[in-house]
Structures are given as C-alpha cells and as structure tokens.
Coordinates of N, CA, C and O in Angstrom, one line a residue:
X1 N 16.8 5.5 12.5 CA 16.4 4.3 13.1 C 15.8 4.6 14.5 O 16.4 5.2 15.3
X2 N 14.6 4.3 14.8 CA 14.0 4.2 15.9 C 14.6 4.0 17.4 O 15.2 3.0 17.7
X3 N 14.4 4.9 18.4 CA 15.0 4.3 19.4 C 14.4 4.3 20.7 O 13.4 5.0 20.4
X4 N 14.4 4.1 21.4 CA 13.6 4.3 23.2 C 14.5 5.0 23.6 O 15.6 4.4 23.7
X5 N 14.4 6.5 24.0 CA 15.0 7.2 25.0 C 14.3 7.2 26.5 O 13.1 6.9 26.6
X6 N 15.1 7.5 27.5 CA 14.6 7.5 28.8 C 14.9 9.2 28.6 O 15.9 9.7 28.1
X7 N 13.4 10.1 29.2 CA 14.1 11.3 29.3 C 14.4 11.8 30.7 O 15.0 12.8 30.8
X8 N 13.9 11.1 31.6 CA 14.2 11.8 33.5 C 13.7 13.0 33.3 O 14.2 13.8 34.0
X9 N 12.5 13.6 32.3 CA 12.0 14.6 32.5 C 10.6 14.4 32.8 O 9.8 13.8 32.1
X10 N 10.5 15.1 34.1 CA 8.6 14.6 34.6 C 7.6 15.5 33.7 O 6.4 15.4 34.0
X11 N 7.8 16.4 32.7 CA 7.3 16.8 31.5 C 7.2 16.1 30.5 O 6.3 16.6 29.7
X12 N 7.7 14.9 29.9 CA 7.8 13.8 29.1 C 7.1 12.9 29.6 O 6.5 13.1 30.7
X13 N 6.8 11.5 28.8 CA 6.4 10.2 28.9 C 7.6 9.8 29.3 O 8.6 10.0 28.8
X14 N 7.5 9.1 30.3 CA 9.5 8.5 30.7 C 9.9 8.1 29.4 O 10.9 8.7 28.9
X15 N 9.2 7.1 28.5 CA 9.7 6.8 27.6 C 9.0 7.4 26.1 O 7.8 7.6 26.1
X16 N 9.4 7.6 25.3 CA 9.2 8.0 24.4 C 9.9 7.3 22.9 O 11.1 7.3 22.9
X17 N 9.2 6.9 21.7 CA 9.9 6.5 20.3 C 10.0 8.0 19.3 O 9.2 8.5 18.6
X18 N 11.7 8.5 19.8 CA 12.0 9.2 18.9 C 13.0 8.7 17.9 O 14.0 7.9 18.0
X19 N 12.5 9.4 16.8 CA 13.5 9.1 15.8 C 14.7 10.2 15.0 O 14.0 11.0 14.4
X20 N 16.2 10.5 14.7 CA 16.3 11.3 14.5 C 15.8 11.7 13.2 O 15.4 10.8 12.5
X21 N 15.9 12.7 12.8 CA 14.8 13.9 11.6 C 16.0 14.7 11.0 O 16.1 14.5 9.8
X22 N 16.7 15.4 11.5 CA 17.8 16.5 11.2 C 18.5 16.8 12.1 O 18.4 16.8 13.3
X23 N 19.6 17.2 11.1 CA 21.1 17.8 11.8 C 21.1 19.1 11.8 O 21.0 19.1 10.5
X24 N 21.1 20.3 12.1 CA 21.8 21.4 11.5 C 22.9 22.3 12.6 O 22.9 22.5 13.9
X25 N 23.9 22.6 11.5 CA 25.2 22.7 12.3 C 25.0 24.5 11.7 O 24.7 24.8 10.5
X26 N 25.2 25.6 13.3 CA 25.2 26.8 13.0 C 26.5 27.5 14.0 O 26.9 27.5 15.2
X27 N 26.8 28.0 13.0 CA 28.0 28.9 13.6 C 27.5 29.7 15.0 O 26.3 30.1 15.3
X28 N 28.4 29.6 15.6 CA 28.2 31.0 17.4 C 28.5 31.9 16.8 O 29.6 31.8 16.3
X29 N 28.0 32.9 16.7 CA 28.1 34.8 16.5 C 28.8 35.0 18.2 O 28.7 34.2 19.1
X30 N 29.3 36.1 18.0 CA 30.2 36.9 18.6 C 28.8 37.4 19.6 O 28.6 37.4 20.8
X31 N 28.1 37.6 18.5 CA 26.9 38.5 19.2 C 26.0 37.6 20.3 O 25.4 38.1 21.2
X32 N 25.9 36.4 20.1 CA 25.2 35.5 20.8 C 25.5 34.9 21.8 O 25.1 33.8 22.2
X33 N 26.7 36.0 22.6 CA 27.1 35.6 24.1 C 26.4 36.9 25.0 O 25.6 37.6 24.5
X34 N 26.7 36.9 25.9 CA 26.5 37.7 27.1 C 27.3 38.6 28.2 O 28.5 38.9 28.2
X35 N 26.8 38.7 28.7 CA 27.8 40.0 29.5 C 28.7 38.6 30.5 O 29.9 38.9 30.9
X36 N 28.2 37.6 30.8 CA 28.7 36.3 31.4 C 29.9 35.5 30.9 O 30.7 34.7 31.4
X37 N 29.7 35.9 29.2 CA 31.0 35.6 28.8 C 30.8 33.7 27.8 O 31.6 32.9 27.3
X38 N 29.5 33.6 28.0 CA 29.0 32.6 27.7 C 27.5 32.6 26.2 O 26.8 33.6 26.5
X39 N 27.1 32.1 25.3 CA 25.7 31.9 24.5 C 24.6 32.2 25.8 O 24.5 31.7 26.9
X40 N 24.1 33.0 25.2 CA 23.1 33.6 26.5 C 21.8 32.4 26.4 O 21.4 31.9 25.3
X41 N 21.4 32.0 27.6 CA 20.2 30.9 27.1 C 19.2 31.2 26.2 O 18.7 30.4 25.4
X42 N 18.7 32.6 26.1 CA 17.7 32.8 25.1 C 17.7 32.3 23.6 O 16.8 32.0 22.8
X43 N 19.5 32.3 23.4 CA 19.6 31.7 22.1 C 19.6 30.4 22.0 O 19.4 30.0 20.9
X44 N 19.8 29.5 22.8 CA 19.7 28.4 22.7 C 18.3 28.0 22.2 O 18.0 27.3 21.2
X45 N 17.4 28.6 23.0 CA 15.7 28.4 22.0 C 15.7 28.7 20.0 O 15.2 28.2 19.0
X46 N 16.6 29.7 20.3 CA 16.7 30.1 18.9 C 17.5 28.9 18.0 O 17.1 28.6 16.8
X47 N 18.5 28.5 18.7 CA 19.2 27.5 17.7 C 18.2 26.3 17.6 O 18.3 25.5 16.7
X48 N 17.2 26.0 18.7 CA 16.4 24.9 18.1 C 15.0 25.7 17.3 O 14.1 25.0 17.0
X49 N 15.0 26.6 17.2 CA 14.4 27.3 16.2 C 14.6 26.9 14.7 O 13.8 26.5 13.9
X50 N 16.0 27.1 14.8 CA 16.3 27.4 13.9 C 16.6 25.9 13.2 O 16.4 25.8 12.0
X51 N 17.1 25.0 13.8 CA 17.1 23.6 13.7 C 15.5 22.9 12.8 O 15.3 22.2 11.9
X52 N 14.5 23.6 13.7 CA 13.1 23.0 13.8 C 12.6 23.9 12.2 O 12.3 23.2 11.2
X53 N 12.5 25.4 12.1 CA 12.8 25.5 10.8 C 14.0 24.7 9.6 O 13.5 23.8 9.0
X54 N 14.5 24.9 9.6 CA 15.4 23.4 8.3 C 14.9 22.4 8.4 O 14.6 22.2 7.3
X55 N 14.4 21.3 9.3 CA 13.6 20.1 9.1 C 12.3 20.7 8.2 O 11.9 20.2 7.2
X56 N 11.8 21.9 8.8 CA 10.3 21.6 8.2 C 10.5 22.3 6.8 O 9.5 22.7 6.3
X57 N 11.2 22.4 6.3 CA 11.4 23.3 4.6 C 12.2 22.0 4.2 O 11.7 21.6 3.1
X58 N 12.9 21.2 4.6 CA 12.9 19.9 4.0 C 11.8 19.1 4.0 O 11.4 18.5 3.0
X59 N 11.2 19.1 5.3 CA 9.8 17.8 5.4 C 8.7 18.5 4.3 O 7.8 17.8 3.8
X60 N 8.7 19.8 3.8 CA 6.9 19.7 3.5 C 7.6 20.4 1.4 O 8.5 21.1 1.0
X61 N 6.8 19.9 1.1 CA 7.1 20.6 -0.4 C 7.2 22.0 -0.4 O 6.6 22.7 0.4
X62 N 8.3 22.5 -1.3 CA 8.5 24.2 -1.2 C 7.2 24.7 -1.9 O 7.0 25.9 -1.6
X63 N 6.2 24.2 -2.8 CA 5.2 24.6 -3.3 C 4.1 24.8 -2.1 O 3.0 25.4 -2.3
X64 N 4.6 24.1 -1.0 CA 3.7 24.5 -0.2 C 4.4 25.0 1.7 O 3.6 25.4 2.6
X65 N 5.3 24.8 1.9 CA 5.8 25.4 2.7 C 5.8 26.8 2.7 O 6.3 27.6 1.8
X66 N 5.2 27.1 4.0 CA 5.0 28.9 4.2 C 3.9 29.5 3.6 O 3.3 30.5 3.9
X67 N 3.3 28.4 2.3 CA 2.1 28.9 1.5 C 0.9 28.6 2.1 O 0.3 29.3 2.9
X68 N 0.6 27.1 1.6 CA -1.0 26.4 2.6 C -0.5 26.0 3.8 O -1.2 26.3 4.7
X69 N 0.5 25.5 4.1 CA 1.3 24.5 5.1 C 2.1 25.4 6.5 O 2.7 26.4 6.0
X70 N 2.1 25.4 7.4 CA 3.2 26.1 8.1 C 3.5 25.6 9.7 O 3.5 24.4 9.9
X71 N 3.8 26.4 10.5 CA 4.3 25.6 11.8 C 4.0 26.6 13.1 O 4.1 27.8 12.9
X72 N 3.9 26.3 14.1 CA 3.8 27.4 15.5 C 4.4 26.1 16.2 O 4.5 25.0 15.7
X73 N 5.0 26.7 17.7 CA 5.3 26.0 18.9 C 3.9 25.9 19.8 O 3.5 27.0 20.0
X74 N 3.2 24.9 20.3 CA 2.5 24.7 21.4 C 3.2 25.2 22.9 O 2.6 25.8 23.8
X75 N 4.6 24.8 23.0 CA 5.5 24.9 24.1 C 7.1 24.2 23.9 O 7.5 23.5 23.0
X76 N 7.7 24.9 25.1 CA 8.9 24.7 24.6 C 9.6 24.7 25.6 O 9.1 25.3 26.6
X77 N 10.9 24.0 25.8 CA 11.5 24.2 27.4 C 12.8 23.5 26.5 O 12.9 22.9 25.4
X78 N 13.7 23.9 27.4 CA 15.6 23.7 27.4 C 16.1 23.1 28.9 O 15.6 23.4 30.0
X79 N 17.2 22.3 28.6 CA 17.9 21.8 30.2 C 19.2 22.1 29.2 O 19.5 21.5 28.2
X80 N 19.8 23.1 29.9 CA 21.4 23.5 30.3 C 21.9 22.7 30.7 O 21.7 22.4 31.8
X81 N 22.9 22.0 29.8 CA 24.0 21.2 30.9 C 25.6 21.8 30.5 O 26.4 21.3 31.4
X82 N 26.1 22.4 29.6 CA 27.1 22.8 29.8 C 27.1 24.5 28.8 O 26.4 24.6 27.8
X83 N 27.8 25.4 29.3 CA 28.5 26.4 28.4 C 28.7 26.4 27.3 O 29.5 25.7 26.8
X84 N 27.6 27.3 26.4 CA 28.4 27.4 25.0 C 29.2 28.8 25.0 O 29.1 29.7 25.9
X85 N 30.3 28.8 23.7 CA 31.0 30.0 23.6 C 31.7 29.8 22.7 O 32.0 28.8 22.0
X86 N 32.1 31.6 22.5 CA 32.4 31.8 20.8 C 34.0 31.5 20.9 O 34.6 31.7 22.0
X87 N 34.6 31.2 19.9 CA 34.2 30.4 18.3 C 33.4 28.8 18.7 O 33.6 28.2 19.7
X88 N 32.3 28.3 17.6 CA 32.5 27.1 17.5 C 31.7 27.1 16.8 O 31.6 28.2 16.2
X89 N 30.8 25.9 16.4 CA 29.7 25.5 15.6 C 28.5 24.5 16.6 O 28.8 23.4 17.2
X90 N 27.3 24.9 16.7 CA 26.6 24.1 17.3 C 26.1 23.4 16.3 O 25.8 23.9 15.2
X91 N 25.8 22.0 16.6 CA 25.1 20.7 15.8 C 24.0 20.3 16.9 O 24.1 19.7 18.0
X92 N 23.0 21.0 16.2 CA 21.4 20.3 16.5 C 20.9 19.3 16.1 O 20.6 18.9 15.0
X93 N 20.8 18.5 17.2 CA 19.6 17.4 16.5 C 18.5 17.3 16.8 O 18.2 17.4 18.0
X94 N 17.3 17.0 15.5 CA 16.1 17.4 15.9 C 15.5 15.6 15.9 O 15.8 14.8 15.1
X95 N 14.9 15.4 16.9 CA 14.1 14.1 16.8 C 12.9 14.5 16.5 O 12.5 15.7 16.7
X96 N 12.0 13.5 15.9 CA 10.9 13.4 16.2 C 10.1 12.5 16.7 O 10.6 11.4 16.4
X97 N 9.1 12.4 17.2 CA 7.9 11.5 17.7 C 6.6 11.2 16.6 O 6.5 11.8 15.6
X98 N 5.7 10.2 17.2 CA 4.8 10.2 16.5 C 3.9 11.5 16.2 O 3.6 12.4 17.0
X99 N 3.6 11.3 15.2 CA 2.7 12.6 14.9 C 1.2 12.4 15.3 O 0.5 11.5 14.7
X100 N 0.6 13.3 16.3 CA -0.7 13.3 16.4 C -1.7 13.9 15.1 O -1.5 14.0 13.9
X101 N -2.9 14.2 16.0 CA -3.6 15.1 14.9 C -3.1 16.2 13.9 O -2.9 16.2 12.6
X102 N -3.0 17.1 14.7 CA -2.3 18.4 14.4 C -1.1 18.6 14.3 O -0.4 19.3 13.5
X103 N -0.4 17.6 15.8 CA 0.6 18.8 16.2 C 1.9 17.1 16.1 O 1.4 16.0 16.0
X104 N 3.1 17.1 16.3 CA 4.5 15.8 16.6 C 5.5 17.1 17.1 O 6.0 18.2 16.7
X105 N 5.5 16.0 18.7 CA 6.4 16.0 19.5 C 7.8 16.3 19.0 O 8.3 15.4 18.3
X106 N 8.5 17.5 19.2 CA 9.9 17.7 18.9 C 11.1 17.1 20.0 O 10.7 17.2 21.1
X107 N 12.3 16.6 19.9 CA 13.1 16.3 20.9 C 14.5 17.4 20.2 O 14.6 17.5 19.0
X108 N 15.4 18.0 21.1 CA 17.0 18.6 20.3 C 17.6 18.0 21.1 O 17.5 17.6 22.2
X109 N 18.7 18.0 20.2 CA 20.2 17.7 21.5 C 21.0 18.7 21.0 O 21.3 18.6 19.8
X110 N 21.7 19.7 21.7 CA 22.9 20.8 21.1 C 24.5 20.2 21.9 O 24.8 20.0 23.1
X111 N 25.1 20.3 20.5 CA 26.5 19.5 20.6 C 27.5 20.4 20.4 O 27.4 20.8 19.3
X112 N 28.2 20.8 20.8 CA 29.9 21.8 20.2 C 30.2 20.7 19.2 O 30.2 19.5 19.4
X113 N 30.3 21.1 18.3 CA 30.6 20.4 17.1 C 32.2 20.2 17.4 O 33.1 21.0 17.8
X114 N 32.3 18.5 17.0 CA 33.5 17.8 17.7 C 33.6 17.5 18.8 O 34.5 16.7 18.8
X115 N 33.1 17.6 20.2 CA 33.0 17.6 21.2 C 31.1 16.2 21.4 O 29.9 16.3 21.0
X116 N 31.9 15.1 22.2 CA 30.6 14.7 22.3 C 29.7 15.1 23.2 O 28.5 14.8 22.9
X117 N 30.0 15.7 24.4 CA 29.5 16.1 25.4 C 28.3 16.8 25.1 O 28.3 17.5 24.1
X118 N 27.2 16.5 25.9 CA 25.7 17.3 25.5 C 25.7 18.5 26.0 O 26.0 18.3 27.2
X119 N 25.6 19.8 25.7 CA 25.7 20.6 26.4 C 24.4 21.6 26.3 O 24.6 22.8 26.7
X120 N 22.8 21.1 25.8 CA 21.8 21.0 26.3 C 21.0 20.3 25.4 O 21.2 19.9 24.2
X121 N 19.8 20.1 26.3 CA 18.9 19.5 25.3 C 17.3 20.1 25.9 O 17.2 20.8 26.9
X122 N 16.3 19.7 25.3 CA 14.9 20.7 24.7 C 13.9 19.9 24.2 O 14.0 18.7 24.1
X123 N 12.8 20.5 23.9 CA 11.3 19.7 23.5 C 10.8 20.3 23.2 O 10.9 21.2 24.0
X124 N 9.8 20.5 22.1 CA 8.8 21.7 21.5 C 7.7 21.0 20.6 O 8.1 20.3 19.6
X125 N 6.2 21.3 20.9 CA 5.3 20.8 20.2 C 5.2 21.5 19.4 O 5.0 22.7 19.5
X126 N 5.4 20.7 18.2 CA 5.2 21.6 16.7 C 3.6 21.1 15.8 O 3.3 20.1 15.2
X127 N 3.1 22.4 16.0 CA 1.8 22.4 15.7 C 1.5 22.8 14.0 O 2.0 23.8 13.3
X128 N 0.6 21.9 13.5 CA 0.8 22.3 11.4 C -0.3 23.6 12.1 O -1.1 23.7 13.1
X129 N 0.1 24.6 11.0 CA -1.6 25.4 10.9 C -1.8 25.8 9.5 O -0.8 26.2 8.8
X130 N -2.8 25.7 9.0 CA -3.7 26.2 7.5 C -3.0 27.7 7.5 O -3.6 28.5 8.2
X131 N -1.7 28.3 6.7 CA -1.2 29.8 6.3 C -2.8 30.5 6.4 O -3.0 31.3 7.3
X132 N -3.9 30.2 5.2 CA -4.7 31.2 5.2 C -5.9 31.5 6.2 O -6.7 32.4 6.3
X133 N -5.7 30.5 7.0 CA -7.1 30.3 8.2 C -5.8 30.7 9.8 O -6.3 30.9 10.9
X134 N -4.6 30.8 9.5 CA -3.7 30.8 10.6 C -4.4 30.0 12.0 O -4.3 30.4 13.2
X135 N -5.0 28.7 11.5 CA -5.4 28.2 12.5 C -5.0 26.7 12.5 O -4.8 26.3 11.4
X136 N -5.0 25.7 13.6 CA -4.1 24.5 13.2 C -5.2 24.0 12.9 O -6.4 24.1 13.3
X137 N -4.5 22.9 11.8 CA -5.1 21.9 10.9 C -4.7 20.2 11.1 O -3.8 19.9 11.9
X138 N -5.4 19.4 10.5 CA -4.9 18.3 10.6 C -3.3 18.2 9.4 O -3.0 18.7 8.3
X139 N -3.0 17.3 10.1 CA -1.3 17.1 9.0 C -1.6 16.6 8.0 O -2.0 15.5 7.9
X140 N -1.5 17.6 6.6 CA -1.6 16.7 5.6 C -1.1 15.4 5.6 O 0.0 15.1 6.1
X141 N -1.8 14.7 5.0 CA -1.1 12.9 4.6 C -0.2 12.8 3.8 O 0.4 11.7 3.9
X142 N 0.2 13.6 3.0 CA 1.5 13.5 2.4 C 2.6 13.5 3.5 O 3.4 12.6 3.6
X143 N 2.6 14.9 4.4 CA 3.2 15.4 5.1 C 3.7 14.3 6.3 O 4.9 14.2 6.7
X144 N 2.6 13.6 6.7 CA 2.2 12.6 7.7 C 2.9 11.3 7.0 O 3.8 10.8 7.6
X145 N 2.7 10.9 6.1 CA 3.2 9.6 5.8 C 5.1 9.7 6.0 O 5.8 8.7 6.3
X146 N 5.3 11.2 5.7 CA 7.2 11.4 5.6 C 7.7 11.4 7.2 O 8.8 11.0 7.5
X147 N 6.6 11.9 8.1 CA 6.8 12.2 9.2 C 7.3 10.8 10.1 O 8.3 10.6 10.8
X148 N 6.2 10.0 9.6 CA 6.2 8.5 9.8 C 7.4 7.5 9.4 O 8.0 6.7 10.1
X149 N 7.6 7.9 8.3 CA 9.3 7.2 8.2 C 10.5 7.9 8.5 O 11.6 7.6 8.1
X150 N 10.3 8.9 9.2 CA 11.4 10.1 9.4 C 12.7 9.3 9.5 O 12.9 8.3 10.1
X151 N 13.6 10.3 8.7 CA 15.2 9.6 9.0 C 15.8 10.9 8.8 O 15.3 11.9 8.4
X152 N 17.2 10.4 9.2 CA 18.0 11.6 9.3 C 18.7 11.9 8.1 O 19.1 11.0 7.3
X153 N 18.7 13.7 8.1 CA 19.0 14.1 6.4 C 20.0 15.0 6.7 O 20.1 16.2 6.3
X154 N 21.3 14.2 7.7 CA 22.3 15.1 8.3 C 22.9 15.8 6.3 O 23.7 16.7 6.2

C-alpha cells in the first residue's frame, strides 16, 4: 500500500511515494562483525545488496533476469542508527518509488528481526541495463507495469 514518508534527508525529496516491494530476512555471520565487536558498516551496504538482488529475481522473469535484463547502483548511502551483532537475523525492507526512464529509486529499512527499533536505513538508484550492450536501457514495460503496482512479497 502506498505511503508518504518524510525522509529528513536533504539527499531525498522531503517527500517521497514509496511503496513496500520486499522483505528479506538474512542471518549475521560471525564473520560480519569487526574488531569493534559490532556488523562492520560495509556490510550493511551488502545486506541491502543483497535485499535489492531478491526483489529484482522476483520482479523480472528468470528467462530473462541476468540474461537481456539486469541492474547497477547509480548511488548509494546508509544512516546508522543502532548496532548490529551476532547472533540474529536482519529483516530488510526494500521500498520502492516511481520508476523513471531507466533507473526507480530504492528506499531499505534494516530491522533485528523481532526487535522494532530501526537500526539503519539507506537509498540506492537502481539503474535496468541491456546484459549484452552493458549499458542502461529503458525499463522494459512488462517490467515497468510490475514495478508500478509493487507490493510486498514478504
């Protein structure tokens, strides 16, 4: 369901219609803390990586996902608001925005699964590009019409 977020980020539109798109819930590795004793921030990009890959292998047909069809980041940024650490499970949520030409606005929220507290959130322009031309393309219309009713496929 559609909603008006305020984001208080002066990199955003104050307002923005995101809608959510996907969940994905990924275990913390042992390995994905730091000498600090905490999920090092670098992974945090990764878990919306990894988030933003699972939406797009559900959004685009597997006959053509990775084949004609594929994805790059334009940009990308994270706001830290609390500690992750091992054990747990992070639950990603991916929003999305309207889809321009090429490229629709990504939004994440990363959650301690169980825990409602936000403990960051993120933004990444996800750009389609043609696999054999590795150059961006317009959004297929198939692809574009799914984008357009996006709902969540927790």
């Amino acid at each position: 369901m559609p909603r008006r977020v305020i984001t208080g980020n002066t990199a955003d539109t104050m307002s923005d219609l995101r809608r959510l798109a996907h969940v994905e819930r990924i275990p913390i590795r042992w390995g994905d803390m730091d000498a600090m004793g905490h999920v090092n921030n670098t992974v945090y990009f990764r878990y919306m990586e990894q988030a933003r890959i699972g939406w797009f292998d559900r959004l685009v047909p597997e006959e053509d996902a990775w084949r004609s069809t594929g994805i790059v980041i334009a940009n990308a940024s994270c706001n830290y608001r609390r500690a992750l650490a091992y054990p747990g499970t992070v639950e990603v949520r991916l929003f999305v925005g309207a889809p321009g030409g090429s490229s629709v606005p990504t939004w994440y929220e990363m959650r301690l699964e169980g825990d409602p507290q936000l403990y960051a959130d993120g933004a990444a322009t996800v750009v389609f590009v043609d696999m054999k031309t590795q150059k961006s393309c317009r959004i297929p219309d198939a692809i574009r019409a799914r984008l357009e009713r996006a709902g969540v496929d927790a």
